[in-house]
Coordinates of C-alpha atoms in Angstrom, one line a residue:
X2 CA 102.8 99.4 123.6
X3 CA 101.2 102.9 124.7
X4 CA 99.6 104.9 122.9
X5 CA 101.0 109.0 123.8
X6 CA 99.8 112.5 122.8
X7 CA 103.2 115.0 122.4
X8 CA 101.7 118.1 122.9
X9 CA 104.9 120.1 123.7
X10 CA 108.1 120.7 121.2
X11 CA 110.2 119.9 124.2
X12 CA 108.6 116.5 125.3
X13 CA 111.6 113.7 124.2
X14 CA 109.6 111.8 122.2
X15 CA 108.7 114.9 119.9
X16 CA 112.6 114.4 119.0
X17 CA 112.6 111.0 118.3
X18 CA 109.3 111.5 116.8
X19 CA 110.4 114.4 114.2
X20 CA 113.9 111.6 113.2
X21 CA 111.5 108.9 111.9
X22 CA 109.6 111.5 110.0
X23 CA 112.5 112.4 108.3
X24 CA 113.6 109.0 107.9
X25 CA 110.6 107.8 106.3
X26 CA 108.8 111.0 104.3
X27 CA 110.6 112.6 101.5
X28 CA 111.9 116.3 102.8
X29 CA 109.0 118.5 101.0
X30 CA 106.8 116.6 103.4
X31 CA 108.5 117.2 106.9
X32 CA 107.7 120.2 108.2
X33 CA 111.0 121.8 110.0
X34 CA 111.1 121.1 114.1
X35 CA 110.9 124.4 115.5
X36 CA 107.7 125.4 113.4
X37 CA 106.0 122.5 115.0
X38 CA 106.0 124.0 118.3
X39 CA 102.2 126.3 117.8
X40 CA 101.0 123.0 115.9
X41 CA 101.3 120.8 119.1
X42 CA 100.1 123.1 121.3
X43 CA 96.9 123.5 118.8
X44 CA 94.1 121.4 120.8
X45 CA 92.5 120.7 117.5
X46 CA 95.5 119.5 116.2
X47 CA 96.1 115.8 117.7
X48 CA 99.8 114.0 117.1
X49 CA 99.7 110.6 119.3
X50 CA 103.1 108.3 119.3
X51 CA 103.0 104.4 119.5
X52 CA 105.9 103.9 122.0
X53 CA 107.5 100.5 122.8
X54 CA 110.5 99.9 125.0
X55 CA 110.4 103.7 125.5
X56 CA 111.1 104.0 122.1
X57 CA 108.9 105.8 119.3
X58 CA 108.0 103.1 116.6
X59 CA 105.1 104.5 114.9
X60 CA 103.2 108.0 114.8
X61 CA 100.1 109.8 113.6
X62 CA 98.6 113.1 113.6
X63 CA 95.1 114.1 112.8
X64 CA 92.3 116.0 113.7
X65 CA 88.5 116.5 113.4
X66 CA 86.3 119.5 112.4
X67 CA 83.1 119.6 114.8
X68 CA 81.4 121.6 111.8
X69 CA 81.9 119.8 109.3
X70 CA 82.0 116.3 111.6
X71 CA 85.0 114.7 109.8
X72 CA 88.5 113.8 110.6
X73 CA 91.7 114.2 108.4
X74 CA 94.5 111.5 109.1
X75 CA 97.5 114.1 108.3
X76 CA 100.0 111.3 108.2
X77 CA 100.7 107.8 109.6
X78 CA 103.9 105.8 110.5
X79 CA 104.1 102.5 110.9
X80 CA 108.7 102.6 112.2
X81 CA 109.1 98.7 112.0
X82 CA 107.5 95.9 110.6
X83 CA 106.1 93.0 113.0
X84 CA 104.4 94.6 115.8
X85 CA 101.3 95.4 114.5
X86 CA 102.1 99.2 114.6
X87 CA 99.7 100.0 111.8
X88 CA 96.3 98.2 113.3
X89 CA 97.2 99.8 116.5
X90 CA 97.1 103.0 115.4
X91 CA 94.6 102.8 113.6
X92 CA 92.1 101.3 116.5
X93 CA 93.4 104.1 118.9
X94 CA 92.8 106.8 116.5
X95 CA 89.3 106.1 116.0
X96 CA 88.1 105.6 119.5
X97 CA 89.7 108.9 120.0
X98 CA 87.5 110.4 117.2
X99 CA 84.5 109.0 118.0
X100 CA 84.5 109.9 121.1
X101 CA 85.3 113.6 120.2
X102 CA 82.0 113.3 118.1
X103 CA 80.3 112.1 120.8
X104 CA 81.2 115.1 122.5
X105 CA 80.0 117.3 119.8
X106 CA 77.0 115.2 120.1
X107 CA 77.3 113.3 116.8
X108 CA 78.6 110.3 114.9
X109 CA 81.8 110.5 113.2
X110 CA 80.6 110.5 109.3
X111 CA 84.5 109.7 107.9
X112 CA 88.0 110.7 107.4
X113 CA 89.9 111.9 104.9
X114 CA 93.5 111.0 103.9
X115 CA 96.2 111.8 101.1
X116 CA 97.6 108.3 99.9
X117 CA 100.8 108.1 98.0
X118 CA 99.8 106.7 94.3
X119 CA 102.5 104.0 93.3
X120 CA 101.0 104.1 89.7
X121 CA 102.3 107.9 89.4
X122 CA 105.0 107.9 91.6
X123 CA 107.6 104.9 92.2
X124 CA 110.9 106.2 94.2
X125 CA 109.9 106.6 97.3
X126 CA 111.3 104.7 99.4
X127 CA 109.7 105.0 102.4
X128 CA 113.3 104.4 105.1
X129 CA 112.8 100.9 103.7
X130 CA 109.9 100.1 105.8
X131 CA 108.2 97.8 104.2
X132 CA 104.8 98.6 105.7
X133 CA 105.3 102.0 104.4
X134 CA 105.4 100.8 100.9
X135 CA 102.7 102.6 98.9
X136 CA 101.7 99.6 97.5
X137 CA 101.5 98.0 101.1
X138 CA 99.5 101.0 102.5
X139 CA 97.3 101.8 99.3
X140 CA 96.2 98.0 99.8
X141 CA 96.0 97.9 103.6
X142 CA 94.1 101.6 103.2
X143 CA 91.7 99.6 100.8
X144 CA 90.6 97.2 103.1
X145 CA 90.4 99.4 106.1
X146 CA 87.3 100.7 104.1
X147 CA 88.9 104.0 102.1
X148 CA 87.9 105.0 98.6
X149 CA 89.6 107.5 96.3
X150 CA 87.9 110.6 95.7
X151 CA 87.4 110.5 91.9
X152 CA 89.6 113.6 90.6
X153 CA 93.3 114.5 90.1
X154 CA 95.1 115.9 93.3
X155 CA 97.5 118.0 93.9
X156 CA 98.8 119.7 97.1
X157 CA 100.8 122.8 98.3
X158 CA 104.2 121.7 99.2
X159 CA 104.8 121.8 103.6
X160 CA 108.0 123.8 102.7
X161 CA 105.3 126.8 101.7
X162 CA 107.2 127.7 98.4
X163 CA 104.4 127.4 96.3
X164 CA 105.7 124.5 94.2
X165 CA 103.0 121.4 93.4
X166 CA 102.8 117.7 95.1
X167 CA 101.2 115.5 92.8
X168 CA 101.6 111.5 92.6
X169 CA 99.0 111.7 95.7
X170 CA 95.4 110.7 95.4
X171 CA 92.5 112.4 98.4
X172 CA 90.8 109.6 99.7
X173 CA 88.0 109.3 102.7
X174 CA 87.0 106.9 104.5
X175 CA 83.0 106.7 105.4
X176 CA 81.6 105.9 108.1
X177 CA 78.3 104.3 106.6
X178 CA 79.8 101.5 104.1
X179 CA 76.7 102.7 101.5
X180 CA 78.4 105.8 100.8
X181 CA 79.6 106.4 97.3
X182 CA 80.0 110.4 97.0
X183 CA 80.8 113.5 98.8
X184 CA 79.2 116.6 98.2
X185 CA 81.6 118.5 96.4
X186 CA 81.5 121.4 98.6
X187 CA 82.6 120.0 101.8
X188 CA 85.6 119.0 100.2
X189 CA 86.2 122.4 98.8
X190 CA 85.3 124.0 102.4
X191 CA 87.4 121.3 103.9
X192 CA 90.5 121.7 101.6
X193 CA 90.5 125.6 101.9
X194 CA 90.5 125.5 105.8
X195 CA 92.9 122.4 105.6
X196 CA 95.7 124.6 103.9
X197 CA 94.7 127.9 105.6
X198 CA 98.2 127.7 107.3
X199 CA 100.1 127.8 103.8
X200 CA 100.1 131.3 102.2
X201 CA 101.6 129.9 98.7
X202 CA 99.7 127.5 97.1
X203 CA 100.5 126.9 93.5
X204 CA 98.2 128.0 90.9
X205 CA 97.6 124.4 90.1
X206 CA 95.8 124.2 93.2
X207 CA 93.6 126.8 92.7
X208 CA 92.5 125.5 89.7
X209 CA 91.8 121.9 91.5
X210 CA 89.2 124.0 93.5
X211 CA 87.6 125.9 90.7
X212 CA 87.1 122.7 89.3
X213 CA 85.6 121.1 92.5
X214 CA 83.1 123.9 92.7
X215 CA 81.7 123.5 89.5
X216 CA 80.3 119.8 90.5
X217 CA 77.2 119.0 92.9
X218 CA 78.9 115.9 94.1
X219 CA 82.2 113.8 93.9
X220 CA 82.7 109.9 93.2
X221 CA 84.3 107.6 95.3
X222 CA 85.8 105.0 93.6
X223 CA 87.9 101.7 94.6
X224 CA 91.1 101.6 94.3

């Protein structure tokens, strides 16, 4: 298996990449193919595919903010089950980011992630993968060492509409396994700079925020 960066709309497996998005993620969460052309050419912005047989089996794209020395894991997908998509991803992805700390002269202090809550929301079904299951993935997410950020979530919608996504919980994973709250504020800073590229964010959202700001610090909690 090899493990690719697609930094061009044009490269191939940018094409077979954006397919198993759609097959897998419902449509509010696909962003549309051409307006992913200035996002792959963002340096910040890092979209790697696991490739096997010259074919695209798994994705993910994140990306890590030297000032605030976190990552965000935007999404993962694991295409088929049995080849151990998921670990590998995983393992590349954060030899990637710790190196990219290293170059900013620190150690990476955690990720954050939005997990799909199968408690809230059931349907989804995920192109039938079953590693894709949210109760596969909340589970597998819960061992790799992620904790849910203790308040209710909601996020603008990738069509840029304005409308709400709920039935999603924030959760980060820290580096330093002692680690049982987040200040408050760098998930508000992180959040606002996050969605920058959205100009309609529901009022819901905002209100998430004003919330957030009012609290010193923020719980993480298990699963």
């Amino acid at each position: 298996m090899e493990y690719r960066r697609i930094t061009n709309i044009n490269d191939p497996l940018f094409k077979q990449m954006h397919q198993l998005m759609q097959d897998v993620f419902p449509p509010e969460e696909v962003l549309e193919f051409d307006l992913w052309k200035e996002p792959l050419e963002d340096p910040g912005i890092r979209v790697f595919v696991a490739v096997h047989e010259d074919k695209v089996v798994g994705a993910t794209e994140y990306r890590y903010y030297e000032d605030f020395n976190v990552a965000m894991t935007d999404f993962t997908i694991i295409g088929q089950a049995g080849l151990g998509i998921g670990t590998y991803l995983a393992q590349n992805r954060l030899v990637d980011l710790q190196t990219l700390a290293a170059e900013n002269n620190k150690k990476l202090s955690g990720m954050f992630a939005e997990i799909y809550n199968p408690y809230k929301v059931e349907h989804y079904e995920f192109g039938g993968v079953k590693p894709m299951d949210p109760y596969v993935r909340r589970e597998v997410l819960a061992h790799l060492g992620y904790k849910r950020l203790d308040f209710d979530y909601v996020h603008p919608s990738w069509n840029n509409d304005g409308e709400a996504v709920t039935g999603l919980d924030l959760c980060f994973l820290p580096m330093n396994e002692e680690t049982n709250e987040l200040p408050s504020s760098l998930i508000v800073k992180f959040l606002k700079r996050y969605y920058t590229v959205l100009s309609n964010r529901p009022d819901s959202w905002y209100s998430m925020i004003e919330n957030l700001e009012k609290k010193e610090k923020t719980a993480l909690v298990y699963f």
